[in-house]
Amino acid sequence: MLTPLITTARESLRYRGSGHVLWLLHRVTGLGVVIFLGTHIFGMSMATFNPPLHEAMLAVYKTPLFSLGEIVLAACLIFHAVNGTRIAILELRPALWDKQEVATRWSVIITLILLAPTIAIMAFKSISYYATHGLR
Amino acid sequence: MRAFPILGAAFSIPMKINLKIKRFNPETDKKPHWETYTVEVEPTDRVLDALHEIKWNQDGTLALRRSCAHGVCGSDAMRINGRNMLACKVLIQNIAKDGDTVTVEPILGLPVIKDLIVDMEPFFAHYRAVMPYLVNNDPLPENGRERLQSPADRERYDDTTKCILCAACTTSCPSFWARGEYVGPAAIVQAHRFIFDSRDQAAQQRLEILSAQDGVWRCRTVFNCTEACPRGIQVTKAIGEVKEALRTGIIQ
């Protein structure tokens, strides 16, 4: 059970191919978003079941490490959405198979176009927050 | 020489490359290990020629499988520089320069018997599972000759008739690495070849097999299979068409 898992993980990193790299990123970003979602649902439910813990978690979120994490999360979400759209289109329209390589490039380009202002806005907001509230 | 490819071939300058090969001897080794050989080759030699040079002149214990050696039989699929290809179809000048190292390892996802030879049986079992033969229970045509088909009907599945069962596609598929029970791209290509054949009558049975847990839906549209296919078969497209047939219930 575990051996194929380890082999798959290791060899997935060693295999070469244009779609392969995006598939890997898709998996990793998907996993990241799911982990965030679990934490988020847990944190929010604590507002009802354990308010002090909820407050403590909110305080932890307002630290530079988690601000950076938020930006990474946004990057994961944007890439996963854009690349997921590419996969869905290619899967629903098999005749477009020869556009695959172009599509992988566009996936990356569109992700970067959407990501640049997102990072700028988020970073600006975080920095101005820490400028007025100070680091804890 | 680049501007004169014919001259280039005539005066091709021999070069030295290192071949880093993943070796495994079941009688002595617990785990595979890498061994590097230096060989002198012509740029227009194929990776298979370099492997021959090692096997015939440097280290006779190297085990590899090849039959026709000209890209037809599909025996020598291996992972070269991280991608699946046929060792007999890839020229060294296209993957390496003088002094470069080329990695060669067995295809992934099938049990390694020795060095570059893998056990193809699980692969063939998936092949057999999709009924890779024409099913037609109607009586033969009156004149006793073949069942006729229009050129357009023949064209419909032409691409998937090219498969040589080398397993380069199936063993490039992350879904197959993770779960060997997945039928894999090659078996789906074979199923596609008969599902879309106007003379065949077992399309529904094949679609049922492929809609099972380990059928087409394990495909994640990674496109590794399409890139790996030495015959240029549009594998992901074929899989997509089978998915489409399952989704819509229409075989067209």
Short mmCIF file of C-alpha atoms in Angstrom, two decimals:
data_model
loop_
_atom_site.label_atom_id
_atom_site.label_comp_id
_atom_site.label_asym_id
_atom_site.label_seq_id
_atom_site.Cartn_x
_atom_site.Cartn_y
_atom_site.Cartn_z
CA MET A 1 0.00 0.00 0.00
CA LEU A 2 2.67 2.47 1.05
CA THR A 3 5.32 1.38 -1.44
CA PRO A 4 3.38 2.44 -4.55
CA LEU A 5 2.60 5.72 -2.81
CA ILE A 6 6.25 6.48 -2.10
CA THR A 7 7.31 5.29 -5.58
CA THR A 8 4.63 7.40 -7.21
CA ALA A 9 5.59 10.47 -5.23
CA ARG A 10 9.32 10.08 -5.87
CA GLU A 11 9.08 9.10 -9.53
CA SER A 12 6.45 11.78 -10.19
CA LEU A 13 9.13 14.32 -9.34
CA ARG A 14 11.63 12.59 -11.66
CA TYR A 15 9.43 12.13 -14.71
CA ARG A 16 9.67 14.80 -17.43
CA GLY A 17 6.84 16.18 -19.54
CA SER A 18 5.10 19.50 -20.15
CA GLY A 19 1.70 18.46 -18.85
CA HIS A 20 3.36 16.48 -16.09
CA VAL A 21 4.78 19.51 -14.27
CA LEU A 22 1.40 21.24 -14.26
CA TRP A 23 -0.27 18.04 -13.07
CA LEU A 24 2.16 17.93 -10.15
CA LEU A 25 1.49 21.58 -9.30
CA HIS A 26 -2.23 20.95 -9.63
CA ARG A 27 -2.02 18.14 -7.09
CA VAL A 28 0.13 20.09 -4.64
CA THR A 29 -1.98 23.25 -4.82
CA GLY A 30 -5.16 21.19 -4.51
CA LEU A 31 -3.81 19.54 -1.39
CA GLY A 32 -2.81 22.93 0.03
CA VAL A 33 -6.29 24.34 -0.52
CA VAL A 34 -7.94 21.29 1.06
CA ILE A 35 -5.71 21.54 4.14
CA PHE A 36 -6.56 25.23 4.42
CA LEU A 37 -10.28 24.47 4.05
CA GLY A 38 -10.13 21.92 6.88
CA THR A 39 -8.32 24.37 9.15
CA HIS A 40 -10.72 27.14 8.19
CA ILE A 41 -13.87 25.09 8.92
CA PHE A 42 -12.35 23.97 12.21
CA GLY A 43 -11.38 27.54 13.16
CA MET A 44 -14.79 28.97 12.26
CA SER A 45 -16.68 26.26 14.13
CA MET A 46 -14.64 27.14 17.22
CA ALA A 47 -16.39 30.53 17.20
CA THR A 48 -19.42 28.60 18.43
CA PHE A 49 -17.87 25.75 20.37
CA ASN A 50 -14.77 27.33 21.87
CA PRO A 51 -14.66 31.15 21.50
CA PRO A 52 -11.32 31.62 23.33
CA LEU A 53 -9.61 29.17 20.96
CA HIS A 54 -11.20 30.96 18.00
CA GLU A 55 -9.81 34.29 19.26
CA ALA A 56 -6.39 32.73 19.75
CA MET A 57 -6.41 31.35 16.20
CA LEU A 58 -7.38 34.78 14.80
CA ALA A 59 -4.44 36.28 16.69
CA VAL A 60 -2.07 33.71 15.17
CA TYR A 61 -3.42 34.54 11.70
CA LYS A 62 -2.37 38.16 12.20
CA THR A 63 1.34 37.35 12.13
CA PRO A 64 3.70 37.88 9.16
CA LEU A 65 4.14 34.13 8.61
CA PHE A 66 0.41 33.65 8.14
CA SER A 67 0.12 36.79 6.02
CA LEU A 68 2.66 35.19 3.73
CA GLY A 69 0.70 31.97 3.95
CA GLU A 70 -2.41 33.82 2.81
CA ILE A 71 -0.61 35.03 -0.28
CA VAL A 72 0.59 31.48 -1.00
CA LEU A 73 -2.99 30.28 -0.51
CA ALA A 74 -4.26 32.85 -3.01
CA ALA A 75 -1.59 31.71 -5.47
CA CYS A 76 -2.65 28.07 -4.97
CA LEU A 77 -6.30 28.94 -5.51
CA ILE A 78 -5.70 30.99 -8.66
CA PHE A 79 -3.41 28.40 -10.25
CA HIS A 80 -5.72 25.54 -9.34
CA ALA A 81 -8.73 27.36 -10.80
CA VAL A 82 -7.00 28.36 -14.04
CA ASN A 83 -5.31 25.00 -14.60
CA GLY A 84 -8.49 23.16 -13.62
CA THR A 85 -10.34 25.09 -16.30
CA ARG A 86 -7.71 24.04 -18.85
CA ILE A 87 -8.06 20.38 -17.87
CA ALA A 88 -11.87 20.57 -17.92
CA ILE A 89 -11.89 22.13 -21.39
CA LEU A 90 -9.44 19.56 -22.80
CA GLU A 91 -11.38 16.74 -21.22
CA LEU A 92 -14.73 17.93 -22.56
CA ARG A 93 -13.31 18.72 -26.02
CA PRO A 94 -10.90 15.88 -26.92
CA ALA A 95 -10.51 17.35 -30.44
CA LEU A 96 -8.45 20.17 -28.90
CA TRP A 97 -5.72 17.67 -27.91
CA ASP A 98 -3.12 19.34 -30.15
CA LYS A 99 -3.55 22.63 -28.26
CA GLN A 100 -2.32 20.95 -25.08
CA GLU A 101 1.18 22.43 -25.10
CA VAL A 102 -0.07 25.92 -25.90
CA ALA A 103 -2.72 25.50 -23.21
CA THR A 104 -0.13 24.63 -20.56
CA ARG A 105 1.74 27.83 -21.40
CA TRP A 106 -1.44 29.89 -21.23
CA SER A 107 -2.30 28.31 -17.89
CA VAL A 108 0.92 29.68 -16.48
CA ILE A 109 0.59 33.07 -18.20
CA ILE A 110 -3.01 33.65 -17.04
CA THR A 111 -2.10 32.54 -13.52
CA LEU A 112 0.75 35.06 -13.43
CA ILE A 113 -1.45 37.85 -14.84
CA LEU A 114 -4.07 37.25 -12.16
CA LEU A 115 -1.50 36.67 -9.47
CA ALA A 116 0.56 39.84 -9.86
CA PRO A 117 -2.14 42.34 -8.75
CA THR A 118 -3.38 39.89 -6.11
CA ILE A 119 0.04 39.66 -4.51
CA ALA A 120 0.49 43.43 -4.79
CA ILE A 121 -2.83 44.21 -3.08
CA MET A 122 -2.41 41.57 -0.37
CA ALA A 123 1.18 42.50 0.37
CA PHE A 124 0.30 46.20 0.48
CA LYS A 125 -2.57 45.54 2.92
CA SER A 126 -0.44 43.32 5.14
CA ILE A 127 2.42 45.79 5.24
CA SER A 128 0.14 48.73 6.08
CA TYR A 129 -1.50 46.59 8.79
CA TYR A 130 1.82 45.79 10.42
CA ALA A 131 2.91 49.43 9.97
CA THR A 132 -0.03 50.66 12.08
CA HIS A 133 -0.40 47.73 14.50
CA GLY A 134 3.24 46.70 14.79
CA LEU A 135 4.60 43.17 14.81
CA ARG A 136 3.60 40.85 17.61
CA MET B 1 27.31 20.99 -40.63
CA ARG B 2 23.91 22.07 -39.38
CA ALA B 3 23.11 23.73 -42.72
CA PHE B 4 24.03 20.57 -44.60
CA PRO B 5 22.39 17.68 -42.85
CA ILE B 6 23.42 15.19 -45.54
CA LEU B 7 27.06 16.25 -45.32
CA GLY B 8 26.70 16.20 -41.56
CA ALA B 9 25.63 12.58 -41.69
CA ALA B 10 28.48 11.66 -44.03
CA PHE B 11 31.16 13.31 -41.91
CA SER B 12 29.48 12.94 -38.55
CA ILE B 13 32.01 13.32 -35.80
CA PRO B 14 32.04 10.55 -33.21
CA MET B 15 31.29 11.73 -29.69
CA LYS B 16 31.63 10.36 -26.19
CA ILE B 17 28.58 10.14 -23.96
CA ASN B 18 27.98 8.67 -20.55
CA LEU B 19 25.11 6.27 -20.18
CA LYS B 20 23.78 6.14 -16.63
CA ILE B 21 21.77 2.96 -16.42
CA LYS B 22 19.54 1.77 -13.60
CA ARG B 23 20.57 -1.80 -12.94
CA PHE B 24 18.96 -4.53 -10.91
CA ASN B 25 19.94 -8.16 -10.62
CA PRO B 26 17.27 -10.10 -8.69
CA GLU B 27 19.81 -12.77 -7.68
CA THR B 28 22.24 -10.44 -5.91
CA ASP B 29 20.62 -7.02 -5.42
CA LYS B 30 18.01 -5.90 -2.93
CA LYS B 31 17.57 -2.50 -4.56
CA PRO B 32 18.32 -1.14 -8.01
CA HIS B 33 21.49 0.93 -8.41
CA TRP B 34 22.95 3.23 -11.06
CA GLU B 35 25.93 2.31 -13.20
CA THR B 36 27.64 4.65 -15.63
CA TYR B 37 29.28 3.59 -18.88
CA THR B 38 31.20 5.74 -21.33
CA VAL B 39 30.63 4.94 -24.96
CA GLU B 40 31.81 6.39 -28.23
CA VAL B 41 28.91 6.93 -30.61
CA GLU B 42 28.00 8.65 -33.83
CA PRO B 43 25.56 11.53 -33.31
CA THR B 44 23.16 9.71 -35.63
CA ASP B 45 23.30 6.53 -33.55
CA ARG B 46 20.27 5.61 -31.52
CA VAL B 47 20.23 5.00 -27.78
CA LEU B 48 19.75 1.33 -28.62
CA ASP B 49 23.07 1.32 -30.48
CA ALA B 50 24.79 2.70 -27.41
CA LEU B 51 23.15 0.00 -25.27
CA HIS B 52 24.31 -2.62 -27.78
CA GLU B 53 27.84 -1.24 -27.55
CA ILE B 54 27.75 -1.73 -23.79
CA LYS B 55 26.16 -5.17 -23.91
CA TRP B 56 28.38 -6.50 -26.69
CA ASN B 57 31.72 -4.90 -25.84
CA GLN B 58 31.76 -3.62 -22.27
CA ASP B 59 29.42 -5.47 -19.93
CA GLY B 60 27.59 -8.54 -21.14
CA THR B 61 25.52 -8.76 -17.96
CA LEU B 62 23.38 -5.79 -18.99
CA ALA B 63 19.89 -7.08 -19.71
CA LEU B 64 17.52 -5.36 -22.10
CA ARG B 65 14.68 -6.39 -24.35
CA ARG B 66 14.57 -5.59 -28.04
CA SER B 67 13.39 -7.50 -31.06
CA CYS B 68 13.10 -5.71 -34.38
CA ALA B 69 15.20 -2.70 -33.31
CA HIS B 70 13.38 -0.47 -35.79
CA GLY B 71 10.40 0.96 -33.92
CA VAL B 72 7.87 -1.63 -35.01
CA CYS B 73 7.77 -4.37 -32.39
CA GLY B 74 7.62 -2.17 -29.30
CA SER B 75 10.00 -4.27 -27.17
CA ASP B 76 12.46 -1.61 -26.07
CA ALA B 77 10.34 1.02 -24.36
CA MET B 78 12.38 2.58 -21.57
CA ARG B 79 12.66 5.83 -19.66
CA ILE B 80 15.39 7.89 -21.30
CA ASN B 81 16.32 11.22 -19.69
CA GLY B 82 13.15 11.05 -17.63
CA ARG B 83 10.70 10.41 -20.47
CA ASN B 84 9.34 7.19 -21.89
CA MET B 85 10.49 6.41 -25.43
CA LEU B 86 11.68 3.58 -27.65
CA ALA B 87 15.45 3.21 -27.42
CA CYS B 88 15.49 2.29 -31.13
CA LYS B 89 13.66 5.45 -32.23
CA VAL B 90 15.58 8.19 -30.45
CA LEU B 91 18.78 9.57 -31.94
CA ILE B 92 21.55 10.46 -29.53
CA GLN B 93 22.13 13.83 -31.25
CA ASN B 94 18.58 14.81 -30.32
CA ILE B 95 19.01 14.23 -26.60
CA ALA B 96 22.71 14.74 -25.84
CA LYS B 97 25.85 16.64 -26.79
CA ASP B 98 29.43 15.41 -26.60
CA GLY B 99 30.25 14.56 -22.98
CA ASP B 100 26.66 14.59 -21.78
CA THR B 101 25.14 11.95 -19.53
CA VAL B 102 22.01 10.14 -20.67
CA THR B 103 19.97 8.30 -18.05
CA VAL B 104 18.31 5.05 -19.02
CA GLU B 105 15.97 3.18 -16.70
CA PRO B 106 13.15 0.66 -16.99
CA ILE B 107 9.60 1.87 -17.57
CA LEU B 108 7.78 2.54 -14.33
CA GLY B 109 4.83 0.79 -12.76
CA LEU B 110 5.60 -2.76 -13.89
CA PRO B 111 7.75 -5.17 -11.83
CA VAL B 112 11.41 -5.13 -12.90
CA ILE B 113 12.69 -8.60 -13.80
CA LYS B 114 16.28 -7.57 -14.50
CA ASP B 115 17.95 -4.26 -15.41
CA LEU B 116 15.80 -2.74 -18.19
CA ILE B 117 13.45 -5.71 -18.55
CA VAL B 118 10.05 -5.45 -16.89
CA ASP B 119 7.28 -7.99 -16.46
CA MET B 120 4.72 -6.99 -19.11
CA GLU B 121 2.07 -9.43 -17.91
CA PRO B 122 0.00 -6.95 -15.84
CA PHE B 123 0.02 -4.67 -18.90
CA PHE B 124 -1.18 -7.45 -21.21
CA ALA B 125 -3.82 -8.48 -18.67
CA HIS B 126 -5.32 -4.98 -18.97
CA TYR B 127 -5.08 -5.28 -22.75
CA ARG B 128 -7.05 -8.54 -22.71
CA ALA B 129 -9.62 -7.06 -20.33
CA VAL B 130 -11.06 -4.67 -22.94
CA MET B 131 -11.91 -7.40 -25.51
CA PRO B 132 -9.32 -6.34 -28.12
CA TYR B 133 -10.87 -8.26 -31.01
CA LEU B 134 -13.69 -7.73 -33.47
CA VAL B 135 -17.06 -8.96 -32.26
CA ASN B 136 -19.71 -9.44 -34.92
CA ASN B 137 -22.30 -12.17 -34.61
CA ASP B 138 -24.15 -11.43 -37.85
CA PRO B 139 -23.91 -14.10 -40.55
CA LEU B 140 -21.11 -13.50 -43.05
CA PRO B 141 -21.96 -11.48 -46.18
CA GLU B 142 -23.67 -13.48 -48.97
CA ASN B 143 -20.59 -13.50 -51.19
CA GLY B 144 -18.56 -14.93 -48.33
CA ARG B 145 -16.08 -12.07 -48.46
CA GLU B 146 -15.19 -9.38 -45.95
CA ARG B 147 -17.60 -7.11 -44.05
CA LEU B 148 -17.53 -3.83 -45.95
CA GLN B 149 -16.92 -0.43 -44.46
CA SER B 150 -16.79 3.05 -45.98
CA PRO B 151 -13.44 4.88 -46.07
CA ALA B 152 -14.91 7.44 -43.66
CA ASP B 153 -15.87 4.69 -41.20
CA ARG B 154 -12.38 3.24 -41.49
CA GLU B 155 -10.84 6.67 -40.95
CA ARG B 156 -12.79 7.10 -37.70
CA TYR B 157 -10.53 4.76 -35.70
CA ASP B 158 -7.43 4.85 -37.91
CA ASP B 159 -5.26 6.57 -35.31
CA THR B 160 -5.76 3.91 -32.65
CA THR B 161 -4.89 1.04 -35.02
CA LYS B 162 -1.25 2.14 -34.89
CA CYS B 163 -0.60 0.87 -31.35
CA ILE B 164 2.32 -1.57 -30.98
CA LEU B 165 1.70 -2.37 -27.29
CA CYS B 166 5.09 -1.09 -26.14
CA ALA B 167 3.61 0.21 -22.86
CA ALA B 168 5.36 3.58 -23.12
CA CYS B 169 2.04 5.37 -22.57
CA THR B 170 0.67 3.25 -19.74
CA THR B 171 3.93 3.46 -17.80
CA SER B 172 4.12 7.25 -18.23
CA CYS B 173 0.76 7.66 -16.51
CA PRO B 174 0.77 8.87 -12.88
CA SER B 175 -2.63 7.22 -12.32
CA PHE B 176 -1.14 3.89 -13.37
CA TRP B 177 1.93 4.31 -11.14
CA ALA B 178 -0.32 4.96 -8.18
CA ARG B 179 -2.75 2.14 -8.96
CA GLY B 180 -1.70 -0.77 -11.14
CA GLU B 181 -5.32 -1.91 -11.42
CA TYR B 182 -6.09 1.08 -13.67
CA VAL B 183 -6.48 -0.32 -17.21
CA GLY B 184 -4.18 2.41 -18.52
CA PRO B 185 -3.95 4.38 -21.77
CA ALA B 186 -2.84 1.50 -24.01
CA ALA B 187 -5.85 -0.68 -23.13
CA ILE B 188 -8.17 2.29 -23.68
CA VAL B 189 -6.56 2.94 -27.07
CA GLN B 190 -7.20 -0.70 -27.99
CA ALA B 191 -10.80 -0.45 -26.79
CA HIS B 192 -11.22 2.78 -28.78
CA ARG B 193 -10.02 0.97 -31.92
CA PHE B 194 -13.01 -1.43 -31.69
CA ILE B 195 -15.62 0.79 -30.04
CA PHE B 196 -15.50 3.18 -33.01
CA ASP B 197 -15.30 0.41 -35.64
CA SER B 198 -18.62 0.38 -37.53
CA ARG B 199 -18.38 -3.41 -38.02
CA ASP B 200 -18.06 -4.16 -34.32
CA GLN B 201 -21.02 -5.00 -32.08
CA ALA B 202 -19.53 -5.10 -28.58
CA ALA B 203 -19.03 -1.38 -28.00
CA GLN B 204 -21.50 -1.31 -25.11
CA GLN B 205 -19.72 -4.18 -23.34
CA ARG B 206 -16.38 -2.43 -23.69
CA LEU B 207 -17.82 0.87 -22.49
CA GLU B 208 -19.20 -0.93 -19.45
CA ILE B 209 -15.76 -2.34 -18.66
CA LEU B 210 -14.22 1.12 -19.09
CA SER B 211 -16.79 2.88 -16.93
CA ALA B 212 -15.90 0.65 -13.96
CA GLN B 213 -13.85 1.88 -11.02
CA ASP B 214 -10.51 1.29 -12.74
CA GLY B 215 -11.63 2.37 -16.18
CA VAL B 216 -11.28 5.65 -18.07
CA TRP B 217 -12.30 7.87 -15.17
CA ARG B 218 -8.93 7.36 -13.51
CA CYS B 219 -7.45 9.40 -16.36
CA ARG B 220 -6.47 12.87 -15.11
CA THR B 221 -5.73 14.29 -18.56
CA VAL B 222 -2.02 14.71 -17.80
CA PHE B 223 -1.02 14.12 -21.48
CA ASN B 224 2.12 12.14 -20.57
CA CYS B 225 0.81 9.25 -22.68
CA THR B 226 0.39 11.42 -25.78
CA GLU B 227 3.94 12.74 -25.41
CA ALA B 228 5.34 9.25 -24.78
CA CYS B 229 3.71 7.42 -27.69
CA PRO B 230 6.42 6.47 -30.24
CA ARG B 231 3.73 6.05 -32.91
CA GLY B 232 2.31 9.53 -32.42
CA ILE B 233 -1.11 8.22 -31.42
CA GLN B 234 -3.35 10.94 -29.98
CA VAL B 235 -3.82 8.88 -26.82
CA THR B 236 -5.41 11.50 -24.59
CA LYS B 237 -7.81 12.38 -27.39
CA ALA B 238 -8.81 8.71 -27.76
CA ILE B 239 -9.40 8.47 -24.01
CA GLY B 240 -11.38 11.72 -24.16
CA GLU B 241 -13.57 10.29 -26.92
CA VAL B 242 -14.28 7.18 -24.87
CA LYS B 243 -15.19 9.42 -21.93
CA GLU B 244 -17.42 11.43 -24.26
CA ALA B 245 -19.16 8.27 -25.45
CA LEU B 246 -19.77 7.28 -21.84
CA ARG B 247 -21.00 10.74 -20.89
CA THR B 248 -23.36 11.21 -23.81
CA GLY B 249 -24.22 7.59 -24.57
CA ILE B 250 -23.55 8.36 -28.24
CA ILE B 251 -20.80 6.61 -30.18
CA GLN B 252 -19.92 8.78 -33.13
#
